[in-house]
Amino acid sequence: MGRKAMAKLIAILFLAIVMTVTLIRMERSGDLPPLPGSEAPARQEDPLREGQRRCQRMGEAAANDAYCLRIWGETRDRFLGRAPAQSTTTPSREE
């Protein structure tokens, strides 16, 4: 290796070490902002989600439970972007 290449390699290693030490010190002192995604945003209690979890724990019995059927209907309406009043089916005409 030539002297220039060796000097460049030493300079790069020196800068990498200095940057690493600086980041470690900043992290320990709290000067760094939190990393994105490291903190989970505070979530509000969602009664629909709690109902879904309850029905999930019920297993097959949930298919016959009126509460679970209502929860699944609300979930479907939310997913499709419909208001609860829009989801009601119109009665079929009997002739």
Short mmCIF file of N, CA and C in Angstrom, two decimals:
data_model
loop_
_atom_site.label_atom_id
_atom_site.label_comp_id
_atom_site.label_asym_id
_atom_site.label_seq_id
_atom_site.Cartn_x
_atom_site.Cartn_y
_atom_site.Cartn_z
N MET A 1 0.83 -1.17 0.00
CA MET A 1 0.00 0.00 0.00
C MET A 1 0.88 1.24 0.00
N GLY A 2 0.45 2.21 -0.73
CA GLY A 2 1.21 3.45 -0.79
C GLY A 2 0.99 4.29 0.46
N ARG A 3 1.84 5.26 0.62
CA ARG A 3 1.74 6.13 1.80
C ARG A 3 0.46 6.95 1.78
N LYS A 4 0.02 7.39 0.61
CA LYS A 4 -1.21 8.19 0.51
C LYS A 4 -2.43 7.35 0.90
N ALA A 5 -2.47 6.13 0.42
CA ALA A 5 -3.60 5.26 0.73
C ALA A 5 -3.64 4.94 2.23
N MET A 6 -2.47 4.73 2.82
CA MET A 6 -2.40 4.44 4.25
C MET A 6 -2.84 5.66 5.06
N ALA A 7 -2.46 6.84 4.63
CA ALA A 7 -2.84 8.07 5.33
C ALA A 7 -4.36 8.28 5.24
N LYS A 8 -4.94 8.00 4.09
CA LYS A 8 -6.39 8.13 3.92
C LYS A 8 -7.13 7.14 4.82
N LEU A 9 -6.63 5.91 4.88
CA LEU A 9 -7.25 4.88 5.70
C LEU A 9 -7.20 5.27 7.18
N ILE A 10 -6.07 5.77 7.63
CA ILE A 10 -5.93 6.19 9.02
C ILE A 10 -6.86 7.37 9.31
N ALA A 11 -6.97 8.30 8.39
CA ALA A 11 -7.86 9.46 8.58
C ALA A 11 -9.32 9.02 8.67
N ILE A 12 -9.71 8.11 7.84
CA ILE A 12 -11.10 7.61 7.85
C ILE A 12 -11.38 6.88 9.15
N LEU A 13 -10.47 6.03 9.59
CA LEU A 13 -10.66 5.31 10.85
C LEU A 13 -10.73 6.28 12.03
N PHE A 14 -9.87 7.29 12.03
CA PHE A 14 -9.88 8.28 13.09
C PHE A 14 -11.23 9.01 13.15
N LEU A 15 -11.74 9.43 12.00
CA LEU A 15 -13.04 10.12 11.96
C LEU A 15 -14.18 9.21 12.42
N ALA A 16 -14.14 7.95 12.02
CA ALA A 16 -15.17 7.01 12.44
C ALA A 16 -15.16 6.83 13.96
N ILE A 17 -13.98 6.74 14.54
CA ILE A 17 -13.88 6.57 15.99
C ILE A 17 -14.37 7.82 16.70
N VAL A 18 -13.99 8.99 16.22
CA VAL A 18 -14.42 10.25 16.84
C VAL A 18 -15.94 10.38 16.76
N MET A 19 -16.53 10.06 15.62
CA MET A 19 -17.99 10.15 15.47
C MET A 19 -18.70 9.17 16.39
N THR A 20 -18.17 7.97 16.51
CA THR A 20 -18.79 6.96 17.37
C THR A 20 -18.75 7.40 18.83
N VAL A 21 -17.61 7.88 19.27
CA VAL A 21 -17.48 8.34 20.66
C VAL A 21 -18.41 9.52 20.91
N THR A 22 -18.52 10.43 19.97
CA THR A 22 -19.41 11.59 20.13
C THR A 22 -20.86 11.15 20.24
N LEU A 23 -21.28 10.24 19.40
CA LEU A 23 -22.66 9.75 19.46
C LEU A 23 -22.94 9.04 20.78
N ILE A 24 -22.01 8.25 21.25
CA ILE A 24 -22.21 7.54 22.52
C ILE A 24 -22.35 8.55 23.66
N ARG A 25 -21.50 9.57 23.68
CA ARG A 25 -21.59 10.58 24.73
C ARG A 25 -22.90 11.36 24.65
N MET A 26 -23.32 11.71 23.45
CA MET A 26 -24.58 12.44 23.29
C MET A 26 -25.76 11.59 23.74
N GLU A 27 -25.72 10.32 23.44
CA GLU A 27 -26.82 9.44 23.83
C GLU A 27 -26.89 9.31 25.34
N ARG A 28 -25.75 9.17 25.99
CA ARG A 28 -25.73 9.04 27.45
C ARG A 28 -26.16 10.32 28.15
N SER A 29 -25.82 11.47 27.59
CA SER A 29 -26.17 12.74 28.23
C SER A 29 -27.60 13.17 27.90
N GLY A 30 -28.22 12.53 26.93
CA GLY A 30 -29.60 12.87 26.58
C GLY A 30 -29.71 13.99 25.57
N ASP A 31 -28.64 14.33 24.91
CA ASP A 31 -28.67 15.40 23.92
C ASP A 31 -29.30 14.98 22.60
N LEU A 32 -29.36 13.70 22.35
CA LEU A 32 -29.93 13.21 21.09
C LEU A 32 -31.45 13.19 21.17
N PRO A 33 -32.14 13.57 20.11
CA PRO A 33 -33.60 13.42 20.10
C PRO A 33 -33.94 11.94 20.02
N PRO A 34 -35.13 11.55 20.48
CA PRO A 34 -35.49 10.13 20.41
C PRO A 34 -35.57 9.67 18.95
N LEU A 35 -35.18 8.45 18.72
CA LEU A 35 -35.23 7.89 17.38
C LEU A 35 -36.67 7.68 16.95
N PRO A 36 -36.98 7.89 15.67
CA PRO A 36 -38.35 7.67 15.22
C PRO A 36 -38.74 6.21 15.40
N GLY A 37 -39.91 6.01 15.95
CA GLY A 37 -40.41 4.66 16.15
C GLY A 37 -39.97 4.05 17.46
N SER A 38 -39.09 4.71 18.21
CA SER A 38 -38.63 4.13 19.46
C SER A 38 -39.67 4.29 20.55
N GLU A 39 -40.49 5.31 20.46
CA GLU A 39 -41.55 5.51 21.42
C GLU A 39 -42.89 5.26 20.75
N ALA A 40 -43.68 4.41 21.34
CA ALA A 40 -45.00 4.15 20.79
C ALA A 40 -45.91 5.32 21.16
N PRO A 41 -46.67 5.82 20.19
CA PRO A 41 -47.58 6.92 20.51
C PRO A 41 -48.66 6.45 21.49
N ALA A 42 -49.06 7.35 22.35
CA ALA A 42 -50.11 7.02 23.32
C ALA A 42 -51.41 6.76 22.56
N ARG A 43 -51.97 5.63 22.79
CA ARG A 43 -53.22 5.27 22.10
C ARG A 43 -54.40 5.44 23.03
N GLN A 44 -55.47 5.89 22.45
CA GLN A 44 -56.69 6.04 23.23
C GLN A 44 -57.38 4.67 23.30
N GLU A 45 -58.13 4.49 24.35
CA GLU A 45 -58.89 3.26 24.49
C GLU A 45 -59.96 3.21 23.40
N ASP A 46 -60.00 2.13 22.68
CA ASP A 46 -60.98 1.96 21.62
C ASP A 46 -61.91 0.82 22.04
N PRO A 47 -63.16 1.14 22.38
CA PRO A 47 -64.07 0.08 22.82
C PRO A 47 -64.31 -0.97 21.73
N LEU A 48 -64.23 -0.56 20.48
CA LEU A 48 -64.42 -1.52 19.39
C LEU A 48 -63.30 -2.55 19.39
N ARG A 49 -62.07 -2.09 19.60
CA ARG A 49 -60.93 -3.00 19.63
C ARG A 49 -61.03 -3.96 20.82
N GLU A 50 -61.46 -3.44 21.96
CA GLU A 50 -61.62 -4.30 23.13
C GLU A 50 -62.71 -5.35 22.87
N GLY A 51 -63.77 -4.94 22.19
CA GLY A 51 -64.82 -5.91 21.84
C GLY A 51 -64.31 -6.97 20.88
N GLN A 52 -63.47 -6.56 19.94
CA GLN A 52 -62.90 -7.53 19.00
C GLN A 52 -62.02 -8.55 19.74
N ARG A 53 -61.25 -8.07 20.70
CA ARG A 53 -60.40 -8.98 21.46
C ARG A 53 -61.24 -9.95 22.29
N ARG A 54 -62.32 -9.45 22.87
CA ARG A 54 -63.21 -10.31 23.65
C ARG A 54 -63.80 -11.41 22.77
N CYS A 55 -64.25 -11.01 21.59
CA CYS A 55 -64.83 -11.99 20.68
C CYS A 55 -63.78 -12.98 20.18
N GLN A 56 -62.57 -12.52 20.01
CA GLN A 56 -61.49 -13.41 19.57
C GLN A 56 -61.23 -14.48 20.63
N ARG A 57 -61.26 -14.07 21.90
CA ARG A 57 -61.03 -15.04 22.97
C ARG A 57 -62.17 -16.04 23.09
N MET A 58 -63.36 -15.66 22.63
CA MET A 58 -64.51 -16.57 22.73
C MET A 58 -64.39 -17.74 21.76
N GLY A 59 -63.67 -17.57 20.69
CA GLY A 59 -63.51 -18.66 19.72
C GLY A 59 -64.76 -18.84 18.88
N GLU A 60 -65.13 -20.10 18.64
CA GLU A 60 -66.28 -20.39 17.78
C GLU A 60 -67.60 -19.93 18.37
N ALA A 61 -67.67 -19.82 19.67
CA ALA A 61 -68.91 -19.38 20.32
C ALA A 61 -69.27 -17.95 19.92
N ALA A 62 -68.29 -17.18 19.47
CA ALA A 62 -68.55 -15.80 19.07
C ALA A 62 -69.44 -15.71 17.84
N ALA A 63 -69.46 -16.74 17.02
CA ALA A 63 -70.28 -16.72 15.81
C ALA A 63 -71.77 -16.68 16.13
N ASN A 64 -72.13 -17.10 17.32
CA ASN A 64 -73.54 -17.10 17.72
C ASN A 64 -73.86 -16.02 18.74
N ASP A 65 -72.88 -15.20 19.08
CA ASP A 65 -73.06 -14.17 20.09
C ASP A 65 -73.51 -12.88 19.42
N ALA A 66 -74.63 -12.30 19.89
CA ALA A 66 -75.18 -11.08 19.28
C ALA A 66 -74.22 -9.90 19.44
N TYR A 67 -73.55 -9.81 20.58
CA TYR A 67 -72.61 -8.72 20.81
C TYR A 67 -71.47 -8.80 19.79
N CYS A 68 -70.94 -9.99 19.56
CA CYS A 68 -69.83 -10.14 18.62
C CYS A 68 -70.28 -9.84 17.19
N LEU A 69 -71.47 -10.24 16.84
CA LEU A 69 -71.99 -9.94 15.50
C LEU A 69 -72.10 -8.43 15.29
N ARG A 70 -72.54 -7.72 16.35
CA ARG A 70 -72.63 -6.27 16.26
C ARG A 70 -71.24 -5.64 16.14
N ILE A 71 -70.29 -6.15 16.92
CA ILE A 71 -68.91 -5.63 16.88
C ILE A 71 -68.33 -5.86 15.49
N TRP A 72 -68.51 -7.02 14.92
CA TRP A 72 -67.98 -7.31 13.59
C TRP A 72 -68.63 -6.42 12.53
N GLY A 73 -69.91 -6.13 12.71
CA GLY A 73 -70.59 -5.22 11.79
C GLY A 73 -70.00 -3.81 11.86
N GLU A 74 -69.74 -3.34 13.09
CA GLU A 74 -69.13 -2.02 13.25
C GLU A 74 -67.73 -2.00 12.65
N THR A 75 -66.99 -3.07 12.84
CA THR A 75 -65.64 -3.17 12.29
C THR A 75 -65.69 -3.10 10.77
N ARG A 76 -66.61 -3.83 10.18
CA ARG A 76 -66.76 -3.83 8.73
C ARG A 76 -67.13 -2.44 8.23
N ASP A 77 -68.05 -1.78 8.93
CA ASP A 77 -68.45 -0.42 8.53
C ASP A 77 -67.27 0.55 8.61
N ARG A 78 -66.48 0.43 9.67
CA ARG A 78 -65.32 1.32 9.82
C ARG A 78 -64.31 1.06 8.70
N PHE A 79 -64.08 -0.20 8.39
CA PHE A 79 -63.12 -0.56 7.34
C PHE A 79 -63.58 -0.03 5.98
N LEU A 80 -64.87 -0.16 5.70
CA LEU A 80 -65.40 0.26 4.40
C LEU A 80 -65.69 1.76 4.35
N GLY A 81 -65.56 2.45 5.48
CA GLY A 81 -65.78 3.89 5.50
C GLY A 81 -67.24 4.27 5.48
N ARG A 82 -68.08 3.37 5.91
CA ARG A 82 -69.51 3.67 5.94
C ARG A 82 -69.92 4.11 7.33
N ALA A 83 -70.92 4.97 7.38
CA ALA A 83 -71.52 5.34 8.66
C ALA A 83 -72.41 4.18 9.08
N PRO A 84 -72.60 3.97 10.37
CA PRO A 84 -73.44 2.85 10.82
C PRO A 84 -74.84 2.85 10.22
N ALA A 85 -75.40 4.04 9.95
CA ALA A 85 -76.74 4.10 9.37
C ALA A 85 -76.74 3.61 7.92
N GLN A 86 -75.62 3.76 7.21
CA GLN A 86 -75.55 3.33 5.82
C GLN A 86 -75.49 1.82 5.69
N SER A 87 -75.07 1.15 6.74
CA SER A 87 -74.86 -0.29 6.64
C SER A 87 -76.15 -1.09 6.77
N THR A 88 -77.23 -0.45 7.21
CA THR A 88 -78.46 -1.19 7.36
C THR A 88 -78.98 -1.57 5.98
N THR A 89 -79.40 -2.78 5.85
CA THR A 89 -79.89 -3.24 4.56
C THR A 89 -81.34 -2.80 4.37
N THR A 90 -81.67 -2.51 3.17
CA THR A 90 -83.04 -2.11 2.89
C THR A 90 -83.90 -3.36 2.78
N PRO A 91 -85.09 -3.31 3.31
CA PRO A 91 -85.94 -4.50 3.26
C PRO A 91 -86.29 -4.84 1.80
N SER A 92 -86.29 -6.11 1.51
CA SER A 92 -86.61 -6.52 0.15
C SER A 92 -88.11 -6.44 -0.08
N ARG A 93 -88.47 -6.17 -1.31
CA ARG A 93 -89.90 -6.07 -1.65
C ARG A 93 -90.49 -7.46 -1.81
N GLU A 94 -91.64 -7.63 -1.24
CA GLU A 94 -92.33 -8.91 -1.42
C GLU A 94 -93.52 -8.65 -2.32
N GLU A 95 -93.61 -9.38 -3.40
CA GLU A 95 -94.73 -9.16 -4.33
C GLU A 95 -95.64 -10.34 -4.33
#
